[in-house]
mmCIF file of C-alpha atoms in Angstrom:
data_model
loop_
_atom_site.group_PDB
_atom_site.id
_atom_site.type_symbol
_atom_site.label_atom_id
_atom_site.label_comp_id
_atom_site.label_asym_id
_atom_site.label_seq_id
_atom_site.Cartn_x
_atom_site.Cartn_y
_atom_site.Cartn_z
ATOM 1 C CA UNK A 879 35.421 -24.315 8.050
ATOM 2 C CA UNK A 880 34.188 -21.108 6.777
ATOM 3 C CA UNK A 881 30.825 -20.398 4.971
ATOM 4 C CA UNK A 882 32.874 -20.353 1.675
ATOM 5 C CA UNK A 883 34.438 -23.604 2.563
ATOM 6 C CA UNK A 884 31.226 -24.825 2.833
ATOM 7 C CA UNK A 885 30.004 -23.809 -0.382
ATOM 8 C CA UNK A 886 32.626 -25.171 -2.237
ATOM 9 C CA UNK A 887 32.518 -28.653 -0.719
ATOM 10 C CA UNK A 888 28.512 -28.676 -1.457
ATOM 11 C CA UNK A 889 29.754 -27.326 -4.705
ATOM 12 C CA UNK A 890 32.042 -30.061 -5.310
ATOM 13 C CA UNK A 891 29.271 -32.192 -4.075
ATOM 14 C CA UNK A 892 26.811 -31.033 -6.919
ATOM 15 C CA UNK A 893 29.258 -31.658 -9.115
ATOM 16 C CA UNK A 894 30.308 -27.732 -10.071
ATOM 17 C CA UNK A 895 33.380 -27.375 -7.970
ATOM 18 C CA UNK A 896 36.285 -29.478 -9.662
ATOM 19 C CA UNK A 897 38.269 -31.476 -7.371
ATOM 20 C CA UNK A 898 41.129 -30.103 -8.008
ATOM 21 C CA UNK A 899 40.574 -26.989 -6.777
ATOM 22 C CA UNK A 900 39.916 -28.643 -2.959
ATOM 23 C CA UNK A 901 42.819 -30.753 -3.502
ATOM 24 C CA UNK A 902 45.005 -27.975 -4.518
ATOM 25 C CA UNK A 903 43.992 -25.649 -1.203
ATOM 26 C CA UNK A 904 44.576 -28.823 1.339
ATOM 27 C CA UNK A 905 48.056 -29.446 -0.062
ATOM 28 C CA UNK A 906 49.013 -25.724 0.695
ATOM 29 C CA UNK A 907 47.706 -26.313 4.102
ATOM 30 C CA UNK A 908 50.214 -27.003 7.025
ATOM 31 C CA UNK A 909 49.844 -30.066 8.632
ATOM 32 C CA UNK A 910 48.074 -29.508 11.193
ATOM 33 C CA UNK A 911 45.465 -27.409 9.171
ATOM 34 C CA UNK A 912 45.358 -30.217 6.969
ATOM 35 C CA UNK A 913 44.515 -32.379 9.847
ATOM 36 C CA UNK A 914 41.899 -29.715 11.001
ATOM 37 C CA UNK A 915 40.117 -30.084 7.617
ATOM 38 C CA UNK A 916 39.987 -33.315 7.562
ATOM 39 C CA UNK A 917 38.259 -33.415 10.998
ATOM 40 C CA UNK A 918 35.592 -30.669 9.461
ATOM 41 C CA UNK A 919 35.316 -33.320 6.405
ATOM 42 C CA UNK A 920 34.370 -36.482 8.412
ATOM 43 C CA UNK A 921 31.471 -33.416 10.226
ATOM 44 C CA UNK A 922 30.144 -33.352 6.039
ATOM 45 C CA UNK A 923 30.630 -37.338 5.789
ATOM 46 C CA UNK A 924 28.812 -38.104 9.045
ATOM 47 C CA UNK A 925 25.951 -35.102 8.258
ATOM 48 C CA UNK A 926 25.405 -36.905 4.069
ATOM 49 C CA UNK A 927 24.627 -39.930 6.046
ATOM 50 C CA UNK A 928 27.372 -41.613 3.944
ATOM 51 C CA UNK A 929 26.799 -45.595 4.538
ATOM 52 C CA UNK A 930 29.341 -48.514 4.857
ATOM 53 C CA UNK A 931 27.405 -48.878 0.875
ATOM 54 C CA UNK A 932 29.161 -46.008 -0.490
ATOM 55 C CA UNK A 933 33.040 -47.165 0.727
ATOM 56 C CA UNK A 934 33.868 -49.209 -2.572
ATOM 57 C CA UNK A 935 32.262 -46.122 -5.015
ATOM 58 C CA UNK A 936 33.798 -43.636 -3.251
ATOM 59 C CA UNK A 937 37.260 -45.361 -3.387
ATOM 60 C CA UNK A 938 36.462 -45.934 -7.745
ATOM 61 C CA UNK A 939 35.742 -42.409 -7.959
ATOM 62 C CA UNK A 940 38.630 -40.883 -5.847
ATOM 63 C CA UNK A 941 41.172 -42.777 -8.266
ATOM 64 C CA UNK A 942 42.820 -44.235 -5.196
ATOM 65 C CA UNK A 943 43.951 -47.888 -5.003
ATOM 66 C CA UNK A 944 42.192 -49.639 -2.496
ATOM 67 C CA UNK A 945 44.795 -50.929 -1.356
ATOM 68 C CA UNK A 946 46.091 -47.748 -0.308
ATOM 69 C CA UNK A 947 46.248 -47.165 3.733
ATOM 70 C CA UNK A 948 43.490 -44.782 4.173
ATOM 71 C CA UNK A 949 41.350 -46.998 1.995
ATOM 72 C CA UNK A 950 42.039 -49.954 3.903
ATOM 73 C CA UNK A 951 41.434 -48.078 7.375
ATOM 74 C CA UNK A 952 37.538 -46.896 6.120
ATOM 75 C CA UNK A 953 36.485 -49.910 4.726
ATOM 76 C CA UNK A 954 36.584 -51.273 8.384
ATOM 77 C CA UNK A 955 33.441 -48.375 8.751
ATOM 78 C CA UNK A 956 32.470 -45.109 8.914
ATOM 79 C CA UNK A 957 32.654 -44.738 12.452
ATOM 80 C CA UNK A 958 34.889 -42.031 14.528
ATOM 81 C CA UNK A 959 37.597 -43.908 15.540
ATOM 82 C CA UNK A 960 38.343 -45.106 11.801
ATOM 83 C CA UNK A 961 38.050 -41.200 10.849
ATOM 84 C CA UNK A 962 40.461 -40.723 13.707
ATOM 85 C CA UNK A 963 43.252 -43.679 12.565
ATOM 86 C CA UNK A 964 42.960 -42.026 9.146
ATOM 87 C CA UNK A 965 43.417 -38.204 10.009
ATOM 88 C CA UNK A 966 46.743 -39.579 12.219
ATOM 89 C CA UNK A 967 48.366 -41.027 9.859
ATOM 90 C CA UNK A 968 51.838 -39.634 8.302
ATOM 91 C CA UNK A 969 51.366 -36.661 5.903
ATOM 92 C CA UNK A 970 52.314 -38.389 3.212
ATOM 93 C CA UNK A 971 48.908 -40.087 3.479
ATOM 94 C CA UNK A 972 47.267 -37.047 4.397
ATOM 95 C CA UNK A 973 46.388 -35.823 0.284
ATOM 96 C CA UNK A 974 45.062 -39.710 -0.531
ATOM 97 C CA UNK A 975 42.921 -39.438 3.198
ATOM 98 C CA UNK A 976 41.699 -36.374 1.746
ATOM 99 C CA UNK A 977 40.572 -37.774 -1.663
ATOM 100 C CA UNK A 978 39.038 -40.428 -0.433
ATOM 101 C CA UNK A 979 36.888 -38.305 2.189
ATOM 102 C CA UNK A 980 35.683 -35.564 -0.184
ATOM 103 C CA UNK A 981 34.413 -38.566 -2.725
ATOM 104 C CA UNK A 982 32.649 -40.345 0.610
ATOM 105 C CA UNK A 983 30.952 -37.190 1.064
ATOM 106 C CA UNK A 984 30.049 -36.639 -2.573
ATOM 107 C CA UNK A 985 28.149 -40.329 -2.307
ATOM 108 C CA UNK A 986 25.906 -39.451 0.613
ATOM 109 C CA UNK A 987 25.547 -35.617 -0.470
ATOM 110 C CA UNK A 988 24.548 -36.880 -3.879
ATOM 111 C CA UNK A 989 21.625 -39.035 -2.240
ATOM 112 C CA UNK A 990 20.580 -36.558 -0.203
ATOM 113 C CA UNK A 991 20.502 -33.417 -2.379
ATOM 114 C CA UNK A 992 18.565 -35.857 -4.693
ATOM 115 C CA UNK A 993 15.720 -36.323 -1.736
ATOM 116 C CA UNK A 994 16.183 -32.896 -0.128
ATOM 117 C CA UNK A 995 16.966 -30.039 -3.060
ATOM 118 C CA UNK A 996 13.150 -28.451 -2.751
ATOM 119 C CA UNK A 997 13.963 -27.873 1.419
ATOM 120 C CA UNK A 998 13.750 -23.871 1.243
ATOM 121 C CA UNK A 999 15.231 -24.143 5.663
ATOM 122 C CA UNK A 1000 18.604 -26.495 3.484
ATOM 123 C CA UNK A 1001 20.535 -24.050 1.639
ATOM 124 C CA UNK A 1002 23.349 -26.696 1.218
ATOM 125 C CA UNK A 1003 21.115 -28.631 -0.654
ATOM 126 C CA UNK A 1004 19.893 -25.874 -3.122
ATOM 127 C CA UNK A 1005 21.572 -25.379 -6.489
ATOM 128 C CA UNK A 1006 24.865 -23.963 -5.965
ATOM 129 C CA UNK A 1007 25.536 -22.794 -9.451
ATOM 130 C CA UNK A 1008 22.825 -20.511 -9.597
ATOM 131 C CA UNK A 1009 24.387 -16.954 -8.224
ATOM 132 C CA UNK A 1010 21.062 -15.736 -6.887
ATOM 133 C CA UNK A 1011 21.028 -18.585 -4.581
ATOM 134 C CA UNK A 1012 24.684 -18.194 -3.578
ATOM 135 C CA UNK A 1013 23.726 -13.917 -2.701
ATOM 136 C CA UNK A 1014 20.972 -14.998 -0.714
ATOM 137 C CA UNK A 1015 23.336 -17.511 0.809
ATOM 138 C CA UNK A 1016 26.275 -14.882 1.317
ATOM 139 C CA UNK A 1017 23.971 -12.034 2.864
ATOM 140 C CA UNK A 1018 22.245 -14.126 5.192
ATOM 141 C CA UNK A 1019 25.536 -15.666 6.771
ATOM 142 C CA UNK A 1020 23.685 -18.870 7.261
#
């Protein structure tokens, strides 16, 4: 994932990147990019500190029925080899395994930019739609 990638998921995370958008860019992904990004995802999940907690609101907020595969496959936890089982299923899965990642990482992102948006060493956690912040982000390369 590139710095821009990054943005835009801590973006989407603040709530100023629309959804769309992501999902748009992962559907015009081959599969094994897709698969790739997903992989970089559960890095974002696992780094929020997303909890077992967040699952159920995550699954609401995605739109996805929970009894949907992927959704059935997390609620078991948020550990690796659940991350793995989802990121091999079929592609046909792959958009709805997507979904339901970027809202788990929007739960524990949310708590966490709550506690952690004054951290001047966090730049993932500053605000994102103000375009001084996103220059100082860009030139540094951080």
């Amino acid at each position: 994932m590139n710095l821009e990638q990054e943005i835009q998921f801590n973006q989407f995370g603040q709530g100023i990147y629309k959804e769309a958008k992501l999902i748009d860019h992962f559907e015009s992904l081959d599969i094994e990019s897709k698969r790739s990004l997903l992989r970089d995802v559960e890095h974002l999940i696992i780094q929020s500190k997303s909890t077992i907690d967040d699952i159920d609101k995550a699954i609401s907020n995605s739109g996805l029925k929970p009894s949907f595969t992927p959704c059935i496959v997390i609620k078991k936890g948020l550990h690796h080899g659940n991350f793995q089982k989802i990121i091999s299923l079929p592609e046909n899965e792959l958009t709805k395994a997507f979904r339901l990642f970027i809202y788990l990482f929007r739960e524990g992102y949310h708590r966490r930019y709550l506690e952690e948006k004054e951290d001047p060493n966090k730049w993932w956690y500053w605000d994102l739609s103000n375009d001084k912040n996103l220059g100082r982000i860009k030139q540094s390369e951080v």
